[in-house]
Tab-separated table of C-alpha atoms and ligand atoms in Angstrom:
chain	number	residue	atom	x	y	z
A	1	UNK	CA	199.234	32.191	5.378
A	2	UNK	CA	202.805	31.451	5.675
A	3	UNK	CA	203.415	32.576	2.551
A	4	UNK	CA	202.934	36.342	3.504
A	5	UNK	CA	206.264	36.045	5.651
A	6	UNK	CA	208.493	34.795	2.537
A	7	UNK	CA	210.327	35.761	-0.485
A	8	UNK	CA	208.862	34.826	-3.691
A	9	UNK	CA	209.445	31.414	-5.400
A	10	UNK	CA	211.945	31.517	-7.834
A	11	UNK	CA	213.939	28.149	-8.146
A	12	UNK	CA	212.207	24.415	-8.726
A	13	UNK	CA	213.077	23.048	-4.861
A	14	UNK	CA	211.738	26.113	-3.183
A	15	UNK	CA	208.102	25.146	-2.874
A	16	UNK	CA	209.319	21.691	-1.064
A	17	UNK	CA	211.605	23.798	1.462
A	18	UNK	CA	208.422	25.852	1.748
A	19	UNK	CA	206.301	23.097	2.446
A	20	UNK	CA	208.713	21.873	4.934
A	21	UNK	CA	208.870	24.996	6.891
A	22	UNK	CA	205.045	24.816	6.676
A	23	UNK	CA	204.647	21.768	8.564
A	24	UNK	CA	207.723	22.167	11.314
A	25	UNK	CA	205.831	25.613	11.700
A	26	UNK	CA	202.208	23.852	12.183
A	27	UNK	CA	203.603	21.103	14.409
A	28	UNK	CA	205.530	23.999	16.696
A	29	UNK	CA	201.963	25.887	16.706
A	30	UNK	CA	200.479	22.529	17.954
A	31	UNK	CA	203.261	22.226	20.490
A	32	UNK	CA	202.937	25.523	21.549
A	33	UNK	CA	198.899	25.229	22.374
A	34	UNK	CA	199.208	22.955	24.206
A	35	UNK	CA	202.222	23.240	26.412
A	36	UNK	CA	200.653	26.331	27.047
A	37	UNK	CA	197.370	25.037	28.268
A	38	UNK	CA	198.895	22.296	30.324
A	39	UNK	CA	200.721	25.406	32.259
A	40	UNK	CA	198.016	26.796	32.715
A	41	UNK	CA	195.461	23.883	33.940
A	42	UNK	CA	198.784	23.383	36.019
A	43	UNK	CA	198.818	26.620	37.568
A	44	UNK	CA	195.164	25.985	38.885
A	45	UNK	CA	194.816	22.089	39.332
A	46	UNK	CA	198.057	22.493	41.928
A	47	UNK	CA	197.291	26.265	43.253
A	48	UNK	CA	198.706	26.910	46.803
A	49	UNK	CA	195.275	27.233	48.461
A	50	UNK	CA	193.726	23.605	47.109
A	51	UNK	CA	196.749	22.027	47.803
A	52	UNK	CA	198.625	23.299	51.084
A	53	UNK	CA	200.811	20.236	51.605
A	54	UNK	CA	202.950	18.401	48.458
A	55	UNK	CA	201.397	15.782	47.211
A	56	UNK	CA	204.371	12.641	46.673
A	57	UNK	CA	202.234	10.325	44.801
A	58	UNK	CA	202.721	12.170	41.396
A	59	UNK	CA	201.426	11.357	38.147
A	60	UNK	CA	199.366	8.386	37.723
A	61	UNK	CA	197.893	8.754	34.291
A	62	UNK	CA	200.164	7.774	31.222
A	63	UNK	CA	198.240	9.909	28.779
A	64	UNK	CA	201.581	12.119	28.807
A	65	UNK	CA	203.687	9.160	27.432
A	66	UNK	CA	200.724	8.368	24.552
A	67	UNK	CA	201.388	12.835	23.547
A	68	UNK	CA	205.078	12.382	23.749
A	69	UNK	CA	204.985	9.298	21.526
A	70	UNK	CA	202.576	11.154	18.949
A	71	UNK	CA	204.496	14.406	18.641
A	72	UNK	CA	208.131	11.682	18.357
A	73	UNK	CA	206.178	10.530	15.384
A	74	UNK	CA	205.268	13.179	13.538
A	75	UNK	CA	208.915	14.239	14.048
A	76	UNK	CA	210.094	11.498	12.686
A	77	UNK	CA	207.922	11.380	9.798
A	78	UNK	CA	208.937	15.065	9.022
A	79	UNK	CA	212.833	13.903	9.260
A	80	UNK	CA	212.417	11.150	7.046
A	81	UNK	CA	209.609	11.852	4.489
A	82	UNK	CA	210.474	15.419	3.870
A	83	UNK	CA	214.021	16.623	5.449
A	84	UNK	CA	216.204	14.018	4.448
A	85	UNK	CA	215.285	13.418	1.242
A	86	UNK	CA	215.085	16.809	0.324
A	87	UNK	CA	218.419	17.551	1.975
A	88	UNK	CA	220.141	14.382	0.237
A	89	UNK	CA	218.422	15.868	-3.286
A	90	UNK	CA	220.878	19.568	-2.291
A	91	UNK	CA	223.696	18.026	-1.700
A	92	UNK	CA	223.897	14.238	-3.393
A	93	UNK	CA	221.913	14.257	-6.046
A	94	UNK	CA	224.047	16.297	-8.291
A	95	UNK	CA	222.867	17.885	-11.649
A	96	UNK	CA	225.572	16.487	-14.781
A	97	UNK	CA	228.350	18.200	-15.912
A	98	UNK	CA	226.917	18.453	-19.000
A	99	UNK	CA	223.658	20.298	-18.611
A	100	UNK	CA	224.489	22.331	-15.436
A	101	UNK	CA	226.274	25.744	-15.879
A	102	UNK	CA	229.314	25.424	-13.593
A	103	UNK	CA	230.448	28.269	-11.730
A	104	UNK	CA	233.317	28.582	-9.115
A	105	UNK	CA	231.957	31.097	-6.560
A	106	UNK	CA	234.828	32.058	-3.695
A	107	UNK	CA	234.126	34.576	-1.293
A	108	UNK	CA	236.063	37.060	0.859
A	109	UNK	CA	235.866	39.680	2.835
A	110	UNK	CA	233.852	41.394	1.628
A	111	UNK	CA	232.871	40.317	-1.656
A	112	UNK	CA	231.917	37.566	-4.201
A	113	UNK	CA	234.752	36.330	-6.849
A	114	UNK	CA	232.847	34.475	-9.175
A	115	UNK	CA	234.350	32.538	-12.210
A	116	UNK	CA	233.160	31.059	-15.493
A	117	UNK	CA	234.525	28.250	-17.595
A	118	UNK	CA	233.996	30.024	-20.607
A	119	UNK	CA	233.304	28.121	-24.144
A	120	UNK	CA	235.578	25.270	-23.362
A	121	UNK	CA	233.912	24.067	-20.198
A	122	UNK	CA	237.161	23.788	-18.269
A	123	UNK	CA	238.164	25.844	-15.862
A	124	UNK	CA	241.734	27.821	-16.106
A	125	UNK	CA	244.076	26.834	-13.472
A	126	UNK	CA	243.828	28.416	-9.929
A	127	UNK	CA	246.828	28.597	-6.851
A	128	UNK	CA	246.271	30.257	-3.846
A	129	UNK	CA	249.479	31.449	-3.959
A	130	UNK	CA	248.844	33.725	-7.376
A	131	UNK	CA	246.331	35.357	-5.278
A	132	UNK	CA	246.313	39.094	-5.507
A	133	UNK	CA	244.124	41.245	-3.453
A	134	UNK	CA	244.411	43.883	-6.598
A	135	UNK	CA	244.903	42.311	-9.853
A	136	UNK	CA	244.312	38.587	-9.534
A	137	UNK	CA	241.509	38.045	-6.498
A	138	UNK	CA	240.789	34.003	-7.616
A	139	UNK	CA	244.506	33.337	-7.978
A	140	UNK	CA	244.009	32.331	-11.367
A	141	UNK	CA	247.266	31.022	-13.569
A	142	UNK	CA	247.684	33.026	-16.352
A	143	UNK	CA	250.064	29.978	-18.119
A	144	UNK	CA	246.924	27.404	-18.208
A	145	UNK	CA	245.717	27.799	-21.962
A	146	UNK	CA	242.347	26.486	-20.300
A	147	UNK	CA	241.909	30.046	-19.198
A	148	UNK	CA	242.258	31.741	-21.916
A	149	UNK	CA	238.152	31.703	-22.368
A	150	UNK	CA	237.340	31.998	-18.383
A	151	UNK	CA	235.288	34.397	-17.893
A	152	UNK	CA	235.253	35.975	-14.008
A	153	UNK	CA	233.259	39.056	-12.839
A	154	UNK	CA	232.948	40.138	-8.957
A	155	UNK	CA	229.580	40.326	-6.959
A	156	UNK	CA	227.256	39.964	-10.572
A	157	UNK	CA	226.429	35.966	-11.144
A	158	UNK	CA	224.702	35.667	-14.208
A	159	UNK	CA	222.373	32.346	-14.728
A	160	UNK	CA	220.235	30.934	-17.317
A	161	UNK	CA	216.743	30.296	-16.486
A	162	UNK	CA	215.506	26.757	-16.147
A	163	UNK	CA	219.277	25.224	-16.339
A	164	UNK	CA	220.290	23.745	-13.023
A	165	UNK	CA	223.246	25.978	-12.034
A	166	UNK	CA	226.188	23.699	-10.255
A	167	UNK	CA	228.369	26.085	-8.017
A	168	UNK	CA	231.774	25.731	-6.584
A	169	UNK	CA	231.712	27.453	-3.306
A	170	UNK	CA	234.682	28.130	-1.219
A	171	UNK	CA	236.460	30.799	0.846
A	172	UNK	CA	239.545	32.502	1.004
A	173	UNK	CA	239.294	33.797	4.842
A	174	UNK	CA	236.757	33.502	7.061
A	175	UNK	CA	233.395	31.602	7.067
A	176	UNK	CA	230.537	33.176	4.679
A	177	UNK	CA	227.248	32.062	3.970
A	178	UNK	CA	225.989	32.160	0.410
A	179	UNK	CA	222.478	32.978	0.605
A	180	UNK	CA	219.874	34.194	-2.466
A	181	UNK	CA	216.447	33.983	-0.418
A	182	UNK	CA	214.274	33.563	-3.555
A	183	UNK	CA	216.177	30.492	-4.747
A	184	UNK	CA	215.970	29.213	-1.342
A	185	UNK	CA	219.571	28.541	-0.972
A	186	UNK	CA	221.844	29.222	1.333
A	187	UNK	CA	225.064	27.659	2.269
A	188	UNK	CA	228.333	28.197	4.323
A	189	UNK	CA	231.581	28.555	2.895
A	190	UNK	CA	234.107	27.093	4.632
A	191	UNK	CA	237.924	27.318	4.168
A	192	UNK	CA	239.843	24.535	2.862
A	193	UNK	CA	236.332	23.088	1.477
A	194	UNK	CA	234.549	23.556	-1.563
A	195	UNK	CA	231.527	22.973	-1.239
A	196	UNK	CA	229.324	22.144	-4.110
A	197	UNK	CA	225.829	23.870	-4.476
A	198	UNK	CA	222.911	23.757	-7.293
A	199	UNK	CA	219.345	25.243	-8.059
A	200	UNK	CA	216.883	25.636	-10.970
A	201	UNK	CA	216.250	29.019	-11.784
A	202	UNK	CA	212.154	29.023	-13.078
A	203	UNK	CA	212.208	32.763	-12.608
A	204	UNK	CA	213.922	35.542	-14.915
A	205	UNK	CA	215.261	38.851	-13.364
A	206	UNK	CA	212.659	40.687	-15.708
A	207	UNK	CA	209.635	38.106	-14.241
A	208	UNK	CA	210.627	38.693	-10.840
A	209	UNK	CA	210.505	42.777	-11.069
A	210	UNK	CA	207.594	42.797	-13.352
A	211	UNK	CA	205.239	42.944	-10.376
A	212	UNK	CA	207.764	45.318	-8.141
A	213	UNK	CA	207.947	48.948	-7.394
A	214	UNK	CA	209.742	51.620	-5.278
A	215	UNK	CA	211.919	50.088	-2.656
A	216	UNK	CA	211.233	46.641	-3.261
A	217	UNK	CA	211.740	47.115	-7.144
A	218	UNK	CA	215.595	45.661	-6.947
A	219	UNK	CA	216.384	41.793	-8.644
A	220	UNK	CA	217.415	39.097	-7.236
A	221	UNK	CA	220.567	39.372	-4.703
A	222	UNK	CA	223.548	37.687	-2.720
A	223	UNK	CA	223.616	38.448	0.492
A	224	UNK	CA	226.276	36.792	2.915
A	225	UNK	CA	224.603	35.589	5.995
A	226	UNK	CA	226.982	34.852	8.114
A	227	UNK	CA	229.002	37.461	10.615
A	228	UNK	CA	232.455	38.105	8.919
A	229	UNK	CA	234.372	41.276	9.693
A	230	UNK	CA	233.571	44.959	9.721
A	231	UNK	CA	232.448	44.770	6.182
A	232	UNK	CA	229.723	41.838	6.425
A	233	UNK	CA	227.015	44.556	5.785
A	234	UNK	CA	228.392	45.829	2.345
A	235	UNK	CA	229.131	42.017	1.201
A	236	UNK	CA	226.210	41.890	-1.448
A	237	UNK	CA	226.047	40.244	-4.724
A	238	UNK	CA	223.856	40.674	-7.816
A	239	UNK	CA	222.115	38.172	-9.308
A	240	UNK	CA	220.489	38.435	-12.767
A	241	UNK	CA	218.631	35.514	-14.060
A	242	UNK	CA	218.223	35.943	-18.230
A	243	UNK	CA	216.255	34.008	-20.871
A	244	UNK	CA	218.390	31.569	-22.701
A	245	UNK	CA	219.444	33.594	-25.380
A	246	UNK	CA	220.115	36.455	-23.307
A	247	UNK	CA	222.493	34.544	-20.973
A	248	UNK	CA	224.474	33.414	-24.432
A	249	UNK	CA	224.592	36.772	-25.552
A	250	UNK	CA	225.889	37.946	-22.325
A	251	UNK	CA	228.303	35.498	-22.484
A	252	UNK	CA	228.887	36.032	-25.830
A	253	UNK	CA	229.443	40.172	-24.855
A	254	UNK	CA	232.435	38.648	-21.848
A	255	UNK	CA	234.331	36.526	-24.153
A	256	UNK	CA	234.330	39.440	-27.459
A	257	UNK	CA	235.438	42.064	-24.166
A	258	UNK	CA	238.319	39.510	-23.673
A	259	UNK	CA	239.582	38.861	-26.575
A	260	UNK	CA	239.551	42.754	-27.669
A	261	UNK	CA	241.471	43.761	-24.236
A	262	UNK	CA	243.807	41.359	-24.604
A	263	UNK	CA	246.691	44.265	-24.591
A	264	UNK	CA	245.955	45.734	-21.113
A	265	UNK	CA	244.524	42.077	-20.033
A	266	UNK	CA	246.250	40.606	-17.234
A	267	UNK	CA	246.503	37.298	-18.931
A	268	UNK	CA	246.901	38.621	-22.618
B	301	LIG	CU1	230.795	37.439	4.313
């Protein structure tokens, strides 16, 4: 039933965050009857007209403390059987170096720089103080040979189905919030942190449209989700999830485009 209300699945931790909600959203429900019925058995048990004078005996019963206890546990059960271990799986349990895809992801107002290692795995030197607003938004130092095959686009991340993607995520302004609804992940980025962030894509761009038309026909997207200037509305990334050899011929595409404009590159 819940389901109706959300985006579709489309990375390996979503179904657990969905089951989570499921439960906090069941247990609310439960919470909800009957605080509401109490009010009302309240409202008539202690109307005015049976009861003209106060009554300072109070409560006798304890079946209140018995509820209490019973909704503490099932709070704490949800806590520590399903939030924290799926929370210390986001942000602990790491995917390797070696099978992730690594991508540095750093926002600003109002827009997502995102950067690739390229071939060598290694990402070219950044300092803030190369930044650029024009010509060089991620700072990067064109005198770090490590860069030479990093590949950067702004506001299209590119991922590889079923490889755990490992992002970088930082700001160079104000807070954003990194947020792609289908993947179930969304994160703040913070200045001065970097803040690491990882998913399984199960779901290609071309399996998520399959099924969509008209105005819900669009891919997967970034949207920031946090308030951050005048602009917050407009700050909307793409996302496009390929097949494995797609993704390597897309990067293959990037690193052929570098090397050929390497007389008008920046970094040439
Ligand atoms: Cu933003």
């Amino acid at each position: 039933m819940l389901k109706l209300f959300l985006p579709e699945v489309a990375s390996a931790h979503a179904e657990q965050i969905d089951q989570l909600m499921g439960w906090m959203h069941w247990l609310m429900l439960v919470l909800f009857i009957g605080w509401s019925l109490l009010f009302a058995y309240v409202l008539i048990r202690f109307r005015r007209r049976r009861n003209p004078t106060a009554d300072y005996r109070g409560l006798q019963s304890h079946a209140s403390n018995w509820v209490e206890g019973a909704v503490a546990v099932a709070e704490v059960i949800l806590l520590a059987a399903f939030s924290i271990p799926l929370y210390s799986a986001r942000v602990d349990d790491l995917p390797s170096k070696d099978e992730a895809l690594e991508v540095r992801i750093v926002a600003e107002q109002f827009a997502w720089n995102i950067h690739y290692p390229g071939a060598d795995g290694v990402f070219g030197r950044t300092d803030p103080s190369l930044v650029d607003a024009e010509t060089n938004p991620l700072g990067r130092d064109g005198s770090d040979p490590a860069g030479d095959d990093d590949v950067t686009t702004v506001n299209q991340l590119h991922l590889e189905v079923d490889r755990p993607v490992l992002i970088h995520l930082s700001t160079k302004d104000v807070i954003h919030s990194f947020n792609i609804p289908e993947m179930r992940v969304k994160q703040d980025a913070v200045p001065g942190m970097n803040i690491p962030v990882w998913f399984v894509p199960t779901k290609t761009s071309a399996d998520l449209t399959a099924g969509r038309q008209g105005e819900r026909s669009g891919g997967f997207e970034i949207a920031c989700t946090q308030l951050c200037g005048m602009g917050h509305y407009r700050m909307r990334g793409f996302v496009t999830v390929h097949s494995t050899d797609d993704f390597k011929a897309w990067m293959a595409e990037q690193e052929e485009a570098l090397s050929t404009s390497e007389e008008d590159d920046f970094w040439g």
